[in-house]
């Protein structure tokens, strides 16, 4: 199902032997636009550390009570390679962290967002092959914070059209399917969805996302209502309006 990232924020994170904190942020890979880590606010439990949780370890959430089960013990999480709370997540750290849990790397080794598999949970019981390379690739700078990107300006082909308000993510594959664009800068109150595949470029320095759409196209596109679930009927209308190939 497609979920709002804002909805997931502040969910309780429940390890196998107790609560560890709440969801503070999500880190996504800007090459595949896929959520790679949930960042936990652990309060006083592990102060000064950035605690990362992979979708590989997430269980089936209880959406009504806003609880995400984590298929790990608190001790297992505590003993994972540490990272200062303000430090970026480098590929070197990802390698150490992934080897600690014994999971295959999500980068390389397959055609999908999660390597050889479509869903991250499938990797939970897999063992990292001994001959898996530990070479650092060019992925070091590709993890982005959802919290930081929220608010980026959206640049159409002919004018600015608004800003990033939210993200819509598939809660099985953890692929970001849409950016929620708030157009109130020039269309009061209207929100629309734009798939990451329609992005021309992202200027991470100037906080700007350029999309391959005109302002008029965005103006006339199907409106997104945050109070309703994004279903396939809406998605069909959206893609048909733009005349773009569907992802499914």
XYZ file of N, CA and C in Angstrom:
744
model
N 0.837 -1.190 0.000
C 0.000 0.000 0.000
C 0.875 1.245 0.000
N 0.344 2.319 -0.566
C 1.073 3.578 -0.593
C 0.769 4.383 0.664
N 1.836 4.862 1.316
C 1.707 5.573 2.593
C 2.412 6.921 2.543
N 1.884 7.862 3.282
C 2.534 9.153 3.447
C 3.680 9.017 4.433
N 4.839 9.599 4.080
C 5.981 9.575 4.986
C 5.668 10.365 6.259
N 4.919 11.447 6.124
C 4.541 12.216 7.307
C 3.723 11.373 8.276
N 2.935 10.451 7.731
C 2.137 9.570 8.581
C 3.034 8.655 9.415
N 4.144 8.203 8.822
C 5.045 7.264 9.493
C 5.884 7.948 10.573
N 6.134 9.239 10.401
C 6.955 9.965 11.361
C 6.390 9.851 12.773
N 7.257 9.583 13.711
C 6.920 9.490 15.141
C 6.229 8.187 15.521
N 6.191 7.202 14.609
C 5.682 5.879 14.978
C 6.576 5.272 16.067
N 5.995 4.509 16.956
C 6.746 3.802 17.992
C 7.511 2.647 17.345
N 8.774 2.493 17.722
C 9.615 1.416 17.201
C 9.795 0.369 18.285
N 9.270 -0.821 18.027
C 9.209 -1.866 19.040
C 10.131 -3.024 18.677
N 11.253 -3.145 19.391
C 12.150 -4.288 19.187
C 11.516 -5.549 19.766
N 12.183 -6.685 19.604
C 11.619 -7.953 20.082
C 11.486 -7.988 21.594
N 12.285 -7.183 22.289
C 12.255 -7.216 23.756
C 11.997 -5.843 24.375
N 11.373 -4.961 23.617
C 11.016 -3.680 24.216
C 11.080 -2.519 23.236
N 10.488 -1.423 23.630
C 10.469 -0.226 22.796
C 11.849 0.423 22.763
N 12.265 0.902 21.579
C 13.569 1.548 21.460
C 13.465 3.039 21.136
N 12.293 3.506 20.808
C 12.155 4.924 20.479
C 11.080 5.153 19.438
N 11.266 6.228 18.671
C 10.282 6.601 17.646
C 10.992 6.946 16.344
N 10.238 6.844 15.264
C 10.783 7.177 13.948
C 11.009 8.682 13.862
N 12.253 9.064 13.663
C 12.617 10.479 13.593
C 12.754 10.971 12.159
N 13.289 10.110 11.277
C 13.557 10.511 9.903
C 13.689 9.255 9.051
N 13.712 9.437 7.734
C 13.948 8.354 6.788
C 15.029 8.807 5.822
N 15.963 7.908 5.516
C 17.029 8.209 4.568
C 16.775 7.438 3.276
N 16.808 8.155 2.150
C 16.554 7.499 0.876
C 17.742 7.641 -0.059
N 17.843 6.687 -0.974
C 18.888 6.648 -1.987
C 18.374 7.446 -3.182
N 19.066 8.538 -3.544
C 18.543 9.395 -4.603
C 18.792 8.860 -6.008
N 19.418 7.687 -6.110
C 19.543 7.050 -7.425
C 18.338 6.168 -7.720
N 17.842 5.473 -6.696
C 16.700 4.576 -6.858
C 15.433 5.125 -6.187
N 15.571 6.238 -5.458
C 14.449 6.824 -4.717
C 13.761 5.753 -3.873
N 14.586 5.112 -3.068
C 14.124 4.041 -2.194
C 14.591 4.322 -0.768
N 13.704 4.119 0.199
C 14.058 4.303 1.603
C 15.031 3.202 2.019
N 16.214 3.603 2.500
C 17.218 2.624 2.914
C 17.273 2.465 4.430
N 16.975 3.538 5.160
C 17.070 3.470 6.616
C 15.993 4.316 7.274
N 15.531 3.828 8.391
C 14.718 4.609 9.304
C 15.659 5.072 10.419
N 15.610 6.337 10.738
C 16.449 6.878 11.813
C 15.597 6.958 13.075
N 16.084 6.342 14.145
C 15.320 6.271 15.383
C 15.734 7.357 16.363
N 14.762 7.976 16.975
C 14.999 8.861 18.121
C 14.883 7.987 19.357
N 16.022 7.634 19.965
C 16.028 6.678 21.072
C 15.971 7.344 22.452
N 15.790 8.675 22.467
C 15.702 9.357 23.757
C 16.974 9.180 24.562
N 16.840 8.726 25.790
C 17.990 8.560 26.679
C 18.639 7.176 26.577
N 18.064 6.292 25.758
C 18.595 4.928 25.680
C 19.998 4.908 25.068
N 20.176 5.512 23.893
C 21.483 5.573 23.245
C 21.774 7.019 22.852
N 21.974 7.898 23.815
C 22.192 9.313 23.512
C 23.474 9.540 22.721
N 23.414 10.491 21.785
C 24.592 10.835 21.003
C 24.860 9.940 19.821
N 23.980 8.948 19.575
C 24.180 8.037 18.454
C 23.043 8.119 17.462
N 23.388 7.972 16.193
C 22.378 7.861 15.148
C 22.062 6.380 14.984
N 20.864 5.982 15.329
C 20.467 4.573 15.270
C 19.710 4.334 13.968
N 20.271 3.454 13.131
C 19.683 3.155 11.836
C 18.952 1.822 11.864
N 17.812 1.787 11.206
C 17.035 0.554 11.066
C 16.703 0.374 9.590
N 17.064 -0.769 9.040
C 16.788 -1.040 7.636
C 15.385 -1.611 7.465
N 14.716 -1.304 6.338
C 13.447 -1.977 6.047
C 13.568 -3.492 6.039
N 14.800 -4.007 5.889
C 15.022 -5.455 5.952
C 14.556 -6.001 7.293
N 14.729 -5.220 8.358
C 14.428 -5.698 9.714
C 13.037 -5.296 10.205
N 12.275 -4.591 9.391
C 10.962 -4.138 9.835
C 9.909 -5.233 9.675
N 9.085 -5.390 10.690
C 7.973 -6.318 10.603
C 6.737 -5.623 10.063
N 5.610 -6.304 10.132
C 4.342 -5.742 9.657
C 3.838 -4.731 10.676
N 3.707 -3.472 10.289
C 3.305 -2.441 11.260
C 1.838 -2.537 11.634
N 1.527 -2.043 12.811
C 0.146 -1.888 13.242
C -0.217 -0.436 12.952
N -0.872 -0.219 11.831
C -1.151 1.141 11.387
C -2.136 1.853 12.306
N -2.997 1.107 12.961
C -3.997 1.740 13.832
C -3.378 2.260 15.123
N -2.410 1.511 15.669
C -1.766 1.936 16.915
C -0.442 2.654 16.673
N -0.043 2.786 15.399
C 1.166 3.520 15.014
C 2.416 2.897 15.636
N 2.569 1.580 15.460
C 3.716 0.847 16.002
C 4.399 0.066 14.886
N 5.718 0.212 14.807
C 6.524 -0.566 13.865
C 7.320 -1.613 14.632
N 7.026 -2.900 14.422
C 7.844 -3.934 15.062
C 9.194 -4.067 14.356
N 10.244 -4.235 15.138
C 11.598 -4.413 14.615
C 12.031 -5.841 14.934
N 12.448 -6.578 13.927
C 12.809 -7.987 14.126
C 14.258 -8.127 14.616
N 14.574 -7.366 15.668
C 15.898 -7.380 16.282
C 15.730 -7.152 17.779
N 16.690 -7.621 18.554
C 16.673 -7.336 19.985
C 17.339 -5.983 20.240
N 17.094 -5.430 21.407
C 17.708 -4.154 21.775
C 19.236 -4.297 21.853
N 19.696 -5.422 22.349
C 21.140 -5.653 22.454
C 21.786 -5.698 21.073
N 21.099 -6.344 20.131
C 21.620 -6.441 18.761
C 21.738 -5.050 18.132
N 20.757 -4.224 18.371
C 20.770 -2.853 17.840
C 21.867 -2.034 18.519
N 21.978 -2.185 19.830
C 22.948 -1.407 20.599
C 24.378 -1.708 20.191
N 24.665 -2.966 19.835
C 26.024 -3.376 19.515
C 26.393 -3.181 18.048
N 25.467 -2.649 17.258
C 25.756 -2.371 15.849
C 26.798 -1.255 15.754
N 27.568 -1.195 14.657
C 28.559 -0.121 14.505
C 27.923 1.246 14.725
N 28.508 2.023 15.631
C 27.942 3.303 16.002
C 28.245 4.399 14.995
N 27.415 5.432 15.026
C 27.583 6.581 14.149
C 27.142 7.817 14.909
N 27.995 8.844 14.929
C 27.611 10.084 15.600
C 26.313 10.616 15.017
N 25.464 11.176 15.874
C 24.117 11.570 15.442
C 24.111 12.620 14.344
N 25.166 13.425 14.245
C 25.226 14.467 13.217
C 26.079 14.063 12.019
N 26.608 12.849 12.034
C 27.494 12.414 10.948
C 26.689 11.847 9.783
N 27.163 12.082 8.551
C 26.493 11.471 7.397
C 26.753 9.968 7.370
N 25.890 9.236 6.693
C 26.058 7.786 6.574
C 26.858 7.501 5.311
N 28.121 7.143 5.465
C 28.986 6.869 4.320
C 28.806 5.432 3.855
N 29.290 5.154 2.645
C 29.240 3.778 2.158
C 30.119 2.876 3.008
N 31.238 3.415 3.519
C 32.093 2.629 4.400
C 31.319 2.172 5.641
N 30.535 3.095 6.210
C 29.758 2.731 7.387
C 28.673 1.730 7.019
N 28.061 1.900 5.872
C 27.026 0.952 5.431
C 27.589 -0.458 5.308
N 28.816 -0.564 4.792
C 29.440 -1.878 4.642
C 29.650 -2.533 6.006
N 30.218 -1.790 6.946
C 30.431 -2.321 8.294
C 29.113 -2.709 8.945
N 28.116 -1.843 8.799
C 26.806 -2.044 9.422
C 26.108 -3.266 8.835
N 26.165 -3.392 7.499
C 25.514 -4.522 6.828
C 26.212 -5.837 7.150
N 27.534 -5.814 7.207
C 28.271 -7.029 7.561
C 27.972 -7.456 8.992
N 27.779 -6.488 9.869
C 27.448 -6.798 11.273
C 26.156 -7.618 11.342
N 25.148 -7.210 10.554
C 23.877 -7.942 10.572
C 23.904 -9.180 9.676
N 24.898 -9.264 8.777
C 25.019 -10.429 7.912
C 24.082 -10.432 6.739
N 23.601 -9.242 6.323
C 22.661 -9.165 5.199
C 23.390 -8.837 3.904
N 22.839 -9.262 2.770
C 23.426 -8.851 1.483
C 23.321 -7.334 1.303
N 24.235 -6.771 0.534
C 24.172 -5.347 0.240
C 22.994 -5.078 -0.698
N 22.373 -3.917 -0.542
C 21.282 -3.571 -1.446
C 21.816 -3.000 -2.759
N 23.059 -2.515 -2.759
C 23.611 -1.915 -3.971
C 24.316 -2.978 -4.805
N 24.086 -2.905 -6.100
C 24.733 -3.848 -7.002
C 24.155 -5.250 -6.878
N 24.504 -6.113 -7.792
C 24.148 -7.516 -7.693
C 22.741 -7.873 -8.116
N 22.037 -6.971 -8.783
C 20.695 -7.299 -9.234
C 20.006 -6.115 -9.888
N 18.892 -6.376 -10.572
C 18.216 -5.333 -11.351
C 17.203 -4.514 -10.564
N 16.969 -4.886 -9.302
C 15.907 -4.235 -8.539
C 16.461 -3.242 -7.517
N 15.554 -2.509 -6.904
C 15.968 -1.519 -5.902
C 16.680 -2.170 -4.725
N 16.408 -3.462 -4.488
C 17.050 -4.189 -3.394
C 17.980 -5.281 -3.921
N 18.630 -4.980 -5.029
C 19.589 -5.929 -5.591
C 18.899 -7.025 -6.374
N 18.993 -8.247 -5.872
C 18.428 -9.386 -6.585
C 16.959 -9.635 -6.241
N 16.419 -8.885 -5.270
C 15.033 -9.110 -4.853
C 14.241 -7.808 -4.904
N 12.914 -7.960 -4.903
C 12.029 -6.800 -4.999
C 11.705 -6.225 -3.634
N 11.548 -7.100 -2.630
C 11.123 -6.668 -1.304
C 12.254 -6.823 -0.295
N 12.516 -5.801 0.510
C 13.650 -5.862 1.444
C 13.528 -6.945 2.493
N 12.303 -7.272 2.927
C 12.126 -8.285 3.964
C 12.665 -9.643 3.573
N 12.749 -9.896 2.257
C 13.267 -11.181 1.774
C 14.729 -11.363 2.173
N 15.448 -10.262 2.356
C 16.878 -10.331 2.666
C 17.154 -10.658 4.132
N 16.131 -10.635 4.967
C 16.340 -10.803 6.403
C 17.006 -12.136 6.745
N 16.605 -13.207 6.084
C 17.137 -14.532 6.400
C 18.279 -14.959 5.488
N 18.716 -14.063 4.612
C 19.828 -14.405 3.722
C 21.156 -14.091 4.399
N 22.165 -14.857 4.042
C 23.506 -14.675 4.621
C 24.406 -14.014 3.601
N 25.176 -13.054 4.032
C 26.098 -12.355 3.149
C 27.142 -13.329 2.604
N 27.245 -13.476 1.286
C 28.253 -14.387 0.715
C 29.666 -13.954 1.121
N 30.516 -14.939 1.366
C 31.871 -14.633 1.813
C 32.672 -13.878 0.762
N 32.341 -14.093 -0.516
C 33.109 -13.448 -1.574
C 32.504 -12.117 -1.997
N 31.558 -11.601 -1.208
C 30.954 -10.313 -1.550
C 31.992 -9.207 -1.426
N 32.108 -8.356 -2.441
C 33.127 -7.316 -2.429
C 32.843 -6.269 -1.360
N 33.890 -5.741 -0.773
C 33.750 -4.643 0.183
C 34.297 -3.354 -0.415
N 34.482 -3.353 -1.739
C 34.991 -2.158 -2.404
C 33.986 -1.024 -2.265
N 34.479 0.157 -1.942
C 33.619 1.325 -1.799
C 33.303 1.875 -3.178
N 32.014 1.991 -3.521
C 31.642 2.529 -4.822
C 31.297 4.008 -4.698
N 30.695 4.556 -5.742
C 30.412 5.992 -5.777
C 29.123 6.352 -5.072
N 28.609 5.455 -4.250
C 27.326 5.717 -3.618
C 27.387 6.524 -2.340
N 28.574 6.977 -1.940
C 28.723 7.643 -0.654
C 27.791 8.829 -0.449
N 27.552 9.591 -1.495
C 26.806 10.836 -1.345
C 25.357 10.728 -1.797
N 24.821 9.533 -1.846
C 23.490 9.362 -2.416
C 22.388 9.141 -1.380
N 22.711 9.134 -0.107
C 21.680 9.010 0.915
C 21.218 10.396 1.342
N 19.911 10.619 1.264
C 19.330 11.926 1.580
C 18.278 11.786 2.665
N 18.160 12.821 3.451
C 17.164 12.852 4.519
C 15.827 13.360 3.991
N 14.765 12.602 4.245
C 13.428 13.041 3.867
C 13.100 14.369 4.540
N 13.497 14.482 5.810
C 13.213 15.707 6.564
C 13.869 16.916 5.906
N 15.115 16.767 5.448
C 15.833 17.882 4.859
C 15.298 18.255 3.483
N 14.887 17.266 2.692
C 14.413 17.536 1.329
C 13.006 18.137 1.336
N 12.242 17.852 2.382
C 10.924 18.468 2.499
C 11.096 19.986 2.566
N 10.404 20.683 1.679
C 10.548 22.131 1.595
C 11.349 22.588 0.387
N 12.030 21.655 -0.313
C 12.756 22.024 -1.528
C 11.790 22.659 -2.538
N 12.269 23.653 -3.279
C 11.460 24.295 -4.308
C 11.348 23.392 -5.531
N 10.189 23.441 -6.190
C 9.960 22.679 -7.410
C 9.991 23.626 -8.604
N 10.885 23.334 -9.542
C 11.039 24.152 -10.744
C 10.491 23.400 -11.947
N 9.412 23.927 -12.553
C 8.895 23.365 -13.799
C 9.754 23.850 -14.957
N 9.418 23.447 -16.171
C 10.225 23.843 -17.322
C 10.118 25.332 -17.615
N 9.057 25.989 -17.101
C 8.852 27.399 -17.423
C 8.714 28.308 -16.201
N 8.630 27.761 -15.011
C 8.481 28.608 -13.828
C 8.502 27.735 -12.578
N 8.639 28.371 -11.426
C 8.547 27.644 -10.168
C 7.087 27.297 -9.899
N 6.869 26.121 -9.297
C 5.477 25.683 -9.117
C 5.114 25.370 -7.669
N 6.046 25.402 -6.753
C 5.711 25.094 -5.366
C 6.895 24.501 -4.631
N 6.596 23.640 -3.652
C 7.675 23.023 -2.880
C 7.283 21.612 -2.467
N 8.294 20.822 -2.093
C 8.065 19.445 -1.636
C 7.401 19.488 -0.266
N 6.232 18.876 -0.167
C 5.462 18.868 1.072
C 5.572 17.539 1.798
N 5.710 16.450 1.033
C 5.675 15.112 1.627
C 6.142 14.128 0.562
N 6.236 12.852 0.957
C 6.563 11.782 0.024
C 5.558 10.649 0.221
N 5.258 9.947 -0.853
C 4.387 8.775 -0.791
C 5.238 7.556 -1.098
N 5.256 6.602 -0.159
C 6.141 5.446 -0.277
C 5.334 4.153 -0.289
N 5.815 3.169 -1.043
C 5.230 1.831 -1.050
C 5.727 1.114 0.200
N 4.814 0.694 1.073
C 5.238 0.134 2.360
C 5.715 -1.315 2.272
N 5.774 -1.891 1.081
C 6.353 -3.230 0.901
C 7.751 -3.153 0.281
N 7.879 -2.374 -0.795
C 9.177 -2.251 -1.457
C 9.993 -1.100 -0.885
N 9.346 -0.143 -0.221
C 9.935 1.064 0.330
C 10.512 1.968 -0.750
N 9.954 1.846 -1.943
C 10.277 2.757 -3.036
C 9.393 3.996 -2.910
N 10.002 5.175 -3.062
C 9.228 6.412 -3.073
C 8.556 6.537 -4.428
N 7.242 6.483 -4.447
C 6.492 6.550 -5.700
C 6.188 7.982 -6.124
N 6.007 8.867 -5.126
C 5.624 10.235 -5.471
C 6.214 11.239 -4.492
N 6.493 12.425 -5.012
C 6.666 13.605 -4.188
C 5.315 14.299 -4.112
N 4.951 14.773 -2.940
C 3.760 15.602 -2.801
C 4.207 17.048 -2.971
N 3.681 17.720 -3.977
C 4.051 19.102 -4.268
C 2.922 20.028 -3.831
N 3.243 20.943 -2.939
C 2.286 21.963 -2.510
C 2.469 23.172 -3.421
N 1.442 23.514 -4.178
C 1.531 24.593 -5.160
C 0.973 25.906 -4.640
N 0.833 26.045 -3.326
C 0.174 27.236 -2.802
C 0.939 28.519 -3.109
N 2.208 28.394 -3.569
C 2.958 29.585 -3.979
C 2.229 30.352 -5.078
N 1.493 29.594 -5.909
C 0.789 30.270 -6.999
C -0.585 29.658 -7.289
N -0.903 28.543 -6.629
C -2.238 27.941 -6.721
C -2.677 27.627 -5.300
N -3.292 28.538 -4.594
C -3.576 28.360 -3.159
C -4.263 27.038 -2.832
N -3.602 26.286 -1.944
C -4.250 25.104 -1.381
C -4.133 23.831 -2.169
N -3.698 23.861 -3.417
C -3.699 22.646 -4.222
C -2.424 21.840 -4.003
N -2.581 20.514 -3.880
C -1.445 19.602 -3.778
C -1.538 18.599 -4.924
N -0.401 18.285 -5.516
C -0.352 17.340 -6.634
C 0.787 16.355 -6.399
N 0.755 15.246 -7.126
C 1.793 14.225 -7.007
C 2.673 14.211 -8.255
N 3.976 14.065 -8.028
C 4.937 13.966 -9.126
C 5.856 12.780 -8.846
N 5.881 11.769 -9.726
C 6.800 10.642 -9.524
C 8.255 11.076 -9.666
N 9.170 10.511 -8.894
C 10.596 10.839 -9.029
C 11.146 10.567 -10.432
N 10.521 9.640 -11.164
C 10.990 9.334 -12.525
C 10.773 10.503 -13.481
N 9.980 11.494 -13.080
C 9.746 12.668 -13.927
C 10.654 13.835 -13.536
N 11.579 13.590 -12.644
C 12.510 14.629 -12.226
C 13.660 14.716 -13.223
N 13.965 15.932 -13.649
C 15.113 16.151 -14.534
C 16.409 16.187 -13.742
N 16.399 16.918 -12.625
C 17.604 17.045 -11.822
C 17.249 17.575 -10.440
N 18.178 17.388 -9.501
C 18.032 17.933 -8.159
C 19.294 18.716 -7.830
N 19.123 19.972 -7.458
C 20.250 20.795 -7.027
C 20.273 20.758 -5.504
N 21.159 19.909 -4.961
C 21.198 19.705 -3.517
C 21.790 20.912 -2.791
N 22.501 21.753 -3.518
C 23.082 22.952 -2.913
C 22.047 24.070 -2.805
N 21.279 24.270 -3.879
C 20.280 25.341 -3.899
C 18.890 24.873 -3.464
N 18.789 23.603 -3.048
C 17.513 23.057 -2.551
C 16.395 23.204 -3.579
N 16.652 22.697 -4.777
C 15.677 22.838 -5.850
C 15.544 21.543 -6.648
N 14.303 21.164 -6.954
C 14.011 19.987 -7.773
C 13.425 20.456 -9.093
N 14.055 20.087 -10.202
C 13.555 20.451 -11.531
C 12.813 19.270 -12.135
N 11.576 19.523 -12.588
C 10.748 18.457 -13.152
C 10.475 18.720 -14.629
N 10.268 17.641 -15.373
C 10.029 17.732 -16.818
C 8.550 17.970 -17.101
N 8.000 18.999 -16.474
C 6.586 19.348 -16.615
C 6.459 20.854 -16.708
N 5.428 21.317 -17.390
C 5.167 22.747 -17.423
C 4.281 23.139 -16.247
N 4.261 24.420 -15.952
C 3.419 24.902 -14.866
C 1.946 24.635 -15.163
N 1.557 24.780 -16.410
C 0.158 24.562 -16.786
C -0.236 23.102 -16.603
N 0.675 22.184 -16.918
C 0.389 20.762 -16.716
C 0.126 20.468 -15.245
N 0.995 20.989 -14.393
C 0.827 20.770 -12.957
C -0.476 21.400 -12.477
N -0.790 22.583 -12.977
C -2.005 23.303 -12.586
C -3.253 22.481 -12.863
N -3.283 21.786 -14.007
C -4.482 21.054 -14.424
C -4.469 19.592 -14.022
N -3.407 19.124 -13.368
C -3.304 17.701 -13.026
C -4.260 17.324 -11.900
N -4.592 16.034 -11.761
C -5.499 15.594 -10.695
C -5.003 16.013 -9.316
N -5.859 16.599 -8.538
C -5.473 17.083 -7.216
C -5.323 15.924 -6.238
N -4.335 16.036 -5.362
C -4.100 15.032 -4.329
C -4.743 15.489 -3.028
N -5.493 14.590 -2.406
C -6.136 14.865 -1.128
C -5.404 14.071 -0.035
N -4.666 14.747 0.846
C -3.902 14.040 1.883
C -4.753 13.210 2.833
N -6.031 13.475 2.901
C -6.895 12.725 3.820
C -7.347 11.385 3.242
N -7.010 11.103 1.989
C -7.408 9.848 1.356
C -6.173 9.048 0.948
N -6.355 7.749 0.804
C -5.257 6.859 0.399
C -5.077 6.953 -1.116
N -3.825 6.978 -1.547
C -3.540 6.959 -2.983
C -3.799 5.546 -3.497
N -4.852 5.396 -4.307
C -5.186 4.066 -4.825
C -4.876 3.983 -6.318
N -5.056 2.797 -6.884
C -4.704 2.577 -8.282
C -5.590 3.402 -9.218
N -6.838 3.610 -8.838
C -7.736 4.423 -9.669
C -7.175 5.841 -9.837
N -6.712 6.428 -8.734
C -6.128 7.769 -8.813
C -4.845 7.746 -9.648
N -4.015 6.724 -9.439
C -2.765 6.635 -10.183
C -3.013 6.544 -11.688
N -4.008 5.779 -12.087
C -4.348 5.661 -13.510
C -4.740 7.024 -14.075
N -5.554 7.763 -13.330
C -5.964 9.099 -13.781
C -4.753 10.016 -13.917
N -3.831 9.923 -12.962
C -2.645 10.778 -12.974
C -1.776 10.491 -14.192
N -1.455 9.221 -14.428
C -0.591 8.863 -15.545
C -1.275 9.105 -16.886
N -2.579 8.850 -16.952
C -3.304 9.100 -18.201
C -3.347 10.587 -18.517
N -3.470 11.419 -17.480
C -3.500 12.868 -17.701
C -2.206 13.327 -18.360
N -1.072 12.826 -17.873
C 0.214 13.238 -18.414
C 0.629 12.449 -19.655
N -0.098 11.348 -19.928
C 0.266 10.520 -21.066
C 1.600 9.828 -20.900
N 1.911 9.483 -19.668
C 3.195 8.837 -19.368
C 2.999 7.347 -19.106
N 4.037 6.543 -19.393
C 3.930 5.098 -19.109
C 3.842 4.842 -17.610
N 3.021 3.889 -17.222
C 2.812 3.560 -15.821
C 3.943 2.663 -15.309
N 4.200 2.715 -14.013
C 5.297 1.932 -13.436
C 4.892 0.480 -13.157
N 3.606 0.194 -13.130
C 3.165 -1.174 -12.818
C 2.864 -1.954 -14.088
